One Martini backbone bead per residue (centre of mass of N, CA, C, O) as a GRO file, in nm:
protein
  267
    1MET     BB    1   4.203   2.046  -4.810
    2GLU     BB    2   4.548   2.029  -4.825
    3ILE     BB    3   4.784   2.271  -4.693
    4TYR     BB    4   5.106   2.381  -4.766
    5VAL     BB    5   5.292   2.626  -4.642
    6GLU     BB    6   5.551   2.621  -4.817
    7TYR     BB    7   5.398   2.631  -5.088
    8ALA     BB    8   5.237   2.889  -5.036
    9ILE     BB    9   5.479   3.074  -5.001
   10LEU     BB   10   5.612   3.021  -5.276
   11GLU     BB   11   5.378   3.107  -5.454
   12ASN     BB   12   5.345   3.400  -5.338
   13LEU     BB   13   5.634   3.489  -5.394
   14LEU     BB   14   5.620   3.459  -5.701
   15LEU     BB   15   5.373   3.632  -5.755
   16ASP     BB   16   5.455   3.899  -5.623
   17GLY     BB   17   5.725   3.931  -5.769
   18ALA     BB   18   5.616   3.931  -6.062
   19LEU     BB   19   5.401   4.160  -6.035
   20LEU     BB   20   5.597   4.377  -5.934
   21LEU     BB   21   5.790   4.367  -6.176
   22LEU     BB   22   5.582   4.450  -6.386
   23ALA     BB   23   5.510   4.723  -6.258
   24LEU     BB   24   5.796   4.844  -6.271
   25LEU     BB   25   5.837   4.818  -6.577
   26ALA     BB   26   5.579   4.977  -6.667
   27ALA     BB   27   5.682   5.239  -6.482
   28ARG     BB   28   5.991   5.281  -6.514
   29GLN     BB   29   6.159   5.144  -6.292
   30LYS     BB   30   6.394   5.085  -6.069
   31ILE     BB   31   6.565   4.795  -5.981
   32CYS     BB   32   6.546   4.649  -5.651
   33VAL     BB   33   6.608   4.350  -5.528
   34TRP     BB   34   6.567   4.373  -5.217
   35ARG     BB   35   6.294   4.515  -5.234
   36LEU     BB   36   6.145   4.300  -5.397
   37CYS     BB   37   6.189   4.064  -5.197
   38LEU     BB   38   6.059   4.198  -4.951
   39ALA     BB   39   5.779   4.246  -5.071
   40ALA     BB   40   5.722   3.948  -5.142
   41ALA     BB   41   5.745   3.843  -4.850
   42VAL     BB   42   5.521   4.012  -4.728
   43GLY     BB   43   5.299   3.904  -4.918
   44ALA     BB   44   5.322   3.603  -4.838
   45VAL     BB   45   5.259   3.632  -4.538
   46PHE     BB   46   4.984   3.765  -4.573
   47ALA     BB   47   4.849   3.536  -4.743
   48ILE     BB   48   4.862   3.330  -4.502
   49GLY     BB   49   4.720   3.511  -4.270
   50PHE     BB   50   4.449   3.625  -4.385
   51PRO     BB   51   4.247   3.372  -4.356
   52LEU     BB   52   4.258   3.395  -4.026
   53LEU     BB   53   4.084   3.629  -4.052
   54SER     BB   54   3.798   3.813  -3.910
   55LEU     BB   55   3.631   3.983  -4.166
   56PRO     BB   56   3.470   4.197  -4.322
   57PRO     BB   57   3.454   4.258  -4.649
   58TRP     BB   58   3.539   4.562  -4.643
   59ALA     BB   59   3.795   4.516  -4.464
   60ALA     BB   60   3.939   4.307  -4.641
   61LEU     BB   61   3.963   4.485  -4.896
   62THR     BB   62   4.115   4.720  -4.767
   63LEU     BB   63   4.360   4.558  -4.667
   64LYS     BB   64   4.455   4.461  -4.942
   65PHE     BB   65   4.509   4.742  -5.065
   66LEU     BB   66   4.710   4.838  -4.850
   67VAL     BB   67   4.920   4.612  -4.891
   68GLY     BB   68   4.968   4.664  -5.188
   69ALA     BB   69   5.079   4.949  -5.142
   70LEU     BB   70   5.312   4.864  -4.956
   71LEU     BB   71   5.466   4.693  -5.162
   72CYS     BB   72   5.525   4.929  -5.355
   73VAL     BB   73   5.680   5.105  -5.155
   74ILE     BB   74   5.905   4.898  -5.108
   75ALA     BB   75   5.992   4.849  -5.418
   76VAL     BB   76   6.029   5.148  -5.444
   77LYS     BB   77   6.227   5.383  -5.504
   78LYS     BB   78   6.310   5.679  -5.431
   79GLN     BB   79   6.102   5.962  -5.485
   80ASN     BB   80   6.002   6.292  -5.557
   81GLY     BB   81   5.722   6.168  -5.620
   82ARG     BB   82   5.390   6.013  -5.618
   83GLY     BB   83   5.330   5.914  -5.909
   84ARG     BB   84   5.497   5.647  -5.918
   85TYR     BB   85   5.349   5.503  -5.695
   86VAL     BB   86   5.066   5.510  -5.814
   87LEU     BB   87   5.131   5.368  -6.082
   88THR     BB   88   5.235   5.105  -5.956
   89MET     BB   89   4.976   5.030  -5.809
   90ILE     BB   90   4.785   5.015  -6.049
   91LEU     BB   91   4.950   4.797  -6.201
   92PHE     BB   92   4.944   4.583  -5.980
   93TYR     BB   93   4.639   4.549  -5.974
   94ALA     BB   94   4.601   4.483  -6.273
   95PHE     BB   95   4.780   4.228  -6.285
   96SER     BB   96   4.633   4.074  -6.061
   97PHE     BB   97   4.352   4.062  -6.195
   98CYS     BB   98   4.439   3.928  -6.458
   99PHE     BB   99   4.564   3.672  -6.338
  100GLY     BB  100   4.325   3.579  -6.166
  101GLY     BB  101   4.119   3.562  -6.396
  102GLY     BB  102   4.286   3.370  -6.577
  103LEU     BB  103   4.313   3.136  -6.375
  104ILE     BB  104   4.011   3.075  -6.339
  105ALA     BB  105   3.956   3.021  -6.638
  106VAL     BB  106   4.148   2.778  -6.662
  107LEU     BB  107   4.025   2.603  -6.438
  108GLU     BB  108   3.750   2.585  -6.571
  109GLY     BB  109   3.845   2.466  -6.846
  110LEU     BB  110   4.004   2.211  -6.691
  111ASP     BB  111   3.848   2.117  -6.436
  112VAL     BB  112   3.970   2.242  -6.173
  113GLU     BB  113   3.992   2.232  -5.847
  114TYR     BB  114   3.836   2.497  -5.651
  115TYR     BB  115   3.852   2.754  -5.383
  116VAL     BB  116   3.738   2.994  -5.169
  117ILE     BB  117   3.876   3.146  -4.917
  118GLU     BB  118   3.819   3.254  -4.623
  119GLY     BB  119   3.901   3.602  -4.671
  120GLY     BB  120   4.060   3.499  -4.920
  121GLY     BB  121   4.141   3.338  -5.194
  122VAL     BB  122   4.296   3.051  -5.367
  123ALA     BB  123   4.235   2.703  -5.390
  124THR     BB  124   4.437   2.429  -5.534
  125LYS     BB  125   4.549   2.127  -5.714
  126LEU     BB  126   4.753   2.274  -5.856
  127PRO     BB  127   5.054   2.253  -5.932
  128ILE     BB  128   5.333   2.444  -5.902
  129GLY     BB  129   5.421   2.399  -6.196
  130GLY     BB  130   5.160   2.506  -6.326
  131LEU     BB  131   5.169   2.787  -6.202
  132PHE     BB  132   5.448   2.863  -6.315
  133ALA     BB  133   5.372   2.833  -6.613
  134GLY     BB  134   5.146   3.046  -6.611
  135LEU     BB  135   5.326   3.278  -6.510
  136THR     BB  136   5.525   3.273  -6.746
  137VAL     BB  137   5.324   3.340  -6.968
  138PHE     BB  138   5.217   3.604  -6.847
  139PHE     BB  139   5.491   3.747  -6.826
  140THR     BB  140   5.571   3.735  -7.126
  141LEU     BB  141   5.321   3.880  -7.245
  142SER     BB  142   5.356   4.139  -7.078
  143ILE     BB  143   5.634   4.222  -7.181
  144LEU     BB  144   5.554   4.245  -7.478
  145GLY     BB  145   5.336   4.460  -7.427
  146ILE     BB  146   5.518   4.676  -7.302
  147ARG     BB  147   5.710   4.711  -7.540
  148LYS     BB  148   5.496   4.785  -7.750
  149LEU     BB  149   5.382   5.032  -7.603
  150TYR     BB  150   5.653   5.200  -7.592
  151LYS     BB  151   5.706   5.196  -7.891
  152ARG     BB  152   5.447   5.344  -7.964
  153ARG     BB  153   5.496   5.594  -7.788
  154ARG     BB  154   5.755   5.690  -7.930
  155ALA     BB  155   5.627   5.726  -8.208
  156VAL     BB  156   5.397   5.926  -8.132
  157ALA     BB  157   5.591   6.152  -8.017
  158HIS     BB  158   5.701   6.192  -8.338
  159ILE     BB  159   5.407   6.279  -8.413
  160LEU     BB  160   5.309   6.562  -8.615
  161PRO     BB  161   5.153   6.837  -8.701
  162CYS     BB  162   5.118   6.957  -9.043
  163GLU     BB  163   5.213   7.223  -9.291
  164ILE     BB  164   5.197   7.271  -9.637
  165VAL     BB  165   5.347   7.531  -9.843
  166VAL     BB  166   5.218   7.627 -10.183
  167GLY     BB  167   5.141   7.912 -10.201
  168GLU     BB  168   4.791   7.858 -10.191
  169LYS     BB  169   4.869   7.587 -10.085
  170ARG     BB  170   4.730   7.356  -9.827
  171VAL     BB  171   4.861   7.085  -9.625
  172GLN     BB  172   4.733   6.858  -9.381
  173ILE     BB  173   4.957   6.659  -9.183
  174ASP     BB  174   5.142   6.390  -9.071
  175GLY     BB  175   5.459   6.387  -8.898
  176MET     BB  176   5.787   6.237  -8.870
  177VAL     BB  177   6.055   6.227  -8.671
  178ASP     BB  178   6.385   6.169  -8.812
  179THR     BB  179   6.701   6.101  -8.688
  180GLY     BB  180   6.806   5.986  -8.986
  181ASN     BB  181   6.730   6.265  -9.128
  182THR     BB  182   6.996   6.452  -9.312
  183ALA     BB  183   6.875   6.574  -9.551
  184CYS     BB  184   7.009   6.807  -9.802
  185PHE     BB  185   6.967   7.117 -10.009
  186GLU     BB  186   7.142   7.387 -10.012
  187GLY     BB  187   7.069   7.407  -9.686
  188HIS     BB  188   6.799   7.243  -9.712
  189ALA     BB  189   6.543   7.071  -9.622
  190VAL     BB  190   6.441   6.721  -9.651
  191CYS     BB  191   6.128   6.584  -9.729
  192PHE     BB  192   5.924   6.296  -9.701
  193VAL     BB  193   5.657   6.191  -9.924
  194THR     BB  194   5.373   6.099 -10.039
  195PRO     BB  195   5.244   6.083 -10.355
  196ASP     BB  196   4.958   6.205 -10.296
  197VAL     BB  197   5.058   6.474 -10.179
  198LEU     BB  198   5.232   6.558 -10.417
  199TYR     BB  199   4.995   6.569 -10.621
  200THR     BB  200   4.826   6.786 -10.474
  201LEU     BB  201   5.056   7.010 -10.510
  202PHE     BB  202   5.182   6.929 -10.831
  203GLY     BB  203   5.087   6.698 -10.977
  204ALA     BB  204   5.261   6.638 -11.295
  205GLU     BB  205   5.510   6.753 -11.213
  206GLN     BB  206   5.837   6.802 -11.230
  207PRO     BB  207   6.121   6.806 -11.093
  208LYS     BB  208   6.351   7.063 -11.022
  209GLU     BB  209   6.532   6.855 -10.868
  210ARG     BB  210   6.832   6.661 -10.781
  211MET     BB  211   6.938   6.378 -10.570
  212THR     BB  212   7.160   6.193 -10.369
  213VAL     BB  213   7.090   5.897 -10.182
  214ARG     BB  214   7.129   5.698  -9.893
  215THR     BB  215   7.068   5.354  -9.853
  216VAL     BB  216   7.043   5.022  -9.772
  217SER     BB  217   7.052   4.966 -10.106
  218GLY     BB  218   7.188   5.244 -10.165
  219GLU     BB  219   7.208   5.451 -10.428
  220LYS     BB  220   6.989   5.736 -10.521
  221SER     BB  221   6.773   5.917 -10.725
  222VAL     BB  222   6.593   6.218 -10.640
  223GLY     BB  223   6.328   6.420 -10.629
  224LEU     BB  224   6.260   6.783 -10.614
  225TYR     BB  225   6.033   6.996 -10.421
  226PRO     BB  226   5.950   7.312 -10.373
  227VAL     BB  227   5.873   7.498 -10.073
  228ASP     BB  228   5.785   7.750  -9.862
  229GLY     BB  229   5.681   7.549  -9.623
  230VAL     BB  230   5.703   7.382  -9.290
  231LYS     BB  231   5.469   7.324  -9.046
  232ILE     BB  232   5.524   7.266  -8.690
  233LEU     BB  233   5.343   7.118  -8.421
  234GLN     BB  234   5.476   7.161  -8.073
  235LYS     BB  235   5.352   7.223  -7.784
  236GLY     BB  236   5.233   7.516  -7.900
  237ARG     BB  237   5.455   7.529  -8.115
  238GLU     BB  238   5.624   7.673  -8.403
  239ILE     BB  239   5.778   7.516  -8.680
  240LEU     BB  240   5.988   7.647  -8.948
  241LEU     BB  241   6.048   7.536  -9.280
  242LYS     BB  242   6.225   7.700  -9.504
  243ASN     BB  243   6.266   7.620  -9.818
  244ALA     BB  244   6.187   7.338  -9.873
  245TYR     BB  245   6.190   6.986  -9.954
  246LEU     BB  246   6.042   6.739 -10.163
  247SER     BB  247   6.013   6.373 -10.151
  248PRO     BB  248   5.943   6.075 -10.263
  249ALA     BB  249   5.765   5.803 -10.065
  250VAL     BB  250   5.640   5.466 -10.045
  251HIS     BB  251   5.704   5.342  -9.746
  252MET     BB  252   5.450   5.515  -9.599
  253LEU     BB  253   5.232   5.347  -9.679
  254GLY     BB  254   4.991   5.292  -9.418
  255LYS     BB  255   5.068   5.492  -9.224
  256GLU     BB  256   5.031   5.753  -8.972
  257TYR     BB  257   5.214   5.893  -9.184
  258LYS     BB  258   5.326   6.132  -9.469
  259LEU     BB  259   5.582   6.260  -9.316
  260LEU     BB  260   5.939   6.308  -9.328
  261LEU     BB  261   6.131   6.445  -9.106
  262PRO     BB  262   6.382   6.598  -8.988
  263GLU     BB  263   6.618   6.642  -8.779
  264MET     BB  264   6.515   6.718  -8.433
  265GLU     BB  265   6.440   6.893  -8.147
  266LEU     BB  266   6.249   6.776  -7.872
  267ARG     BB  267   6.040   6.935  -7.589
   0.00000   0.00000   0.00000
């Protein structure tokens, strides 16, 4: 198989640049374009020269990992701690393994000829356009996954264990802090809860008070049920909402939380 050096350099430049960019984005690093380009260039040059080396398997694998770590050090802007470097390296290795494994699986599925170059690497007759298309799909899916993961992480960070106290009754549920919930009644916080929890605490009792709230669909009147307190556990400390009110909300059914807490500062 004839290999064109310029195409090989371009392919590895694109691959290393894209994988490093994914690692930086997943690690929430600041992107420095010249650092990213330099790291990708170093990786491309290494990928071309590496097959020419005659190394035992253990030395070849060690060298690959060390160069991968070097690329991450080059791409990452100066940090106060080593944690960000390590996280970026782990993510870079993970994305590299995923893309490499996925590429081989696609080549096998399409019956495209390829072989492993002595010393490491894969050579294939797949045109550079095909490789770029596969890289684009992998990059897009990875970005969507990263966004979904961090969106989920932000939501989970605002879900806290809670305990609602009404006389002798205590119900332990998960509540989510809603920065948009500024509802209050006579100076006391109003929390929104699923109907099943409300029934556990008050049975078929009618609401003691009513108030008007504004929603995206307009204004509506909601019932209020007074409770002795809502205890919120956050990072080992207890936050107590005294003499709060509960109001029913059906839109939380099926979610990971059953209580919508008022706006508060989390530390």
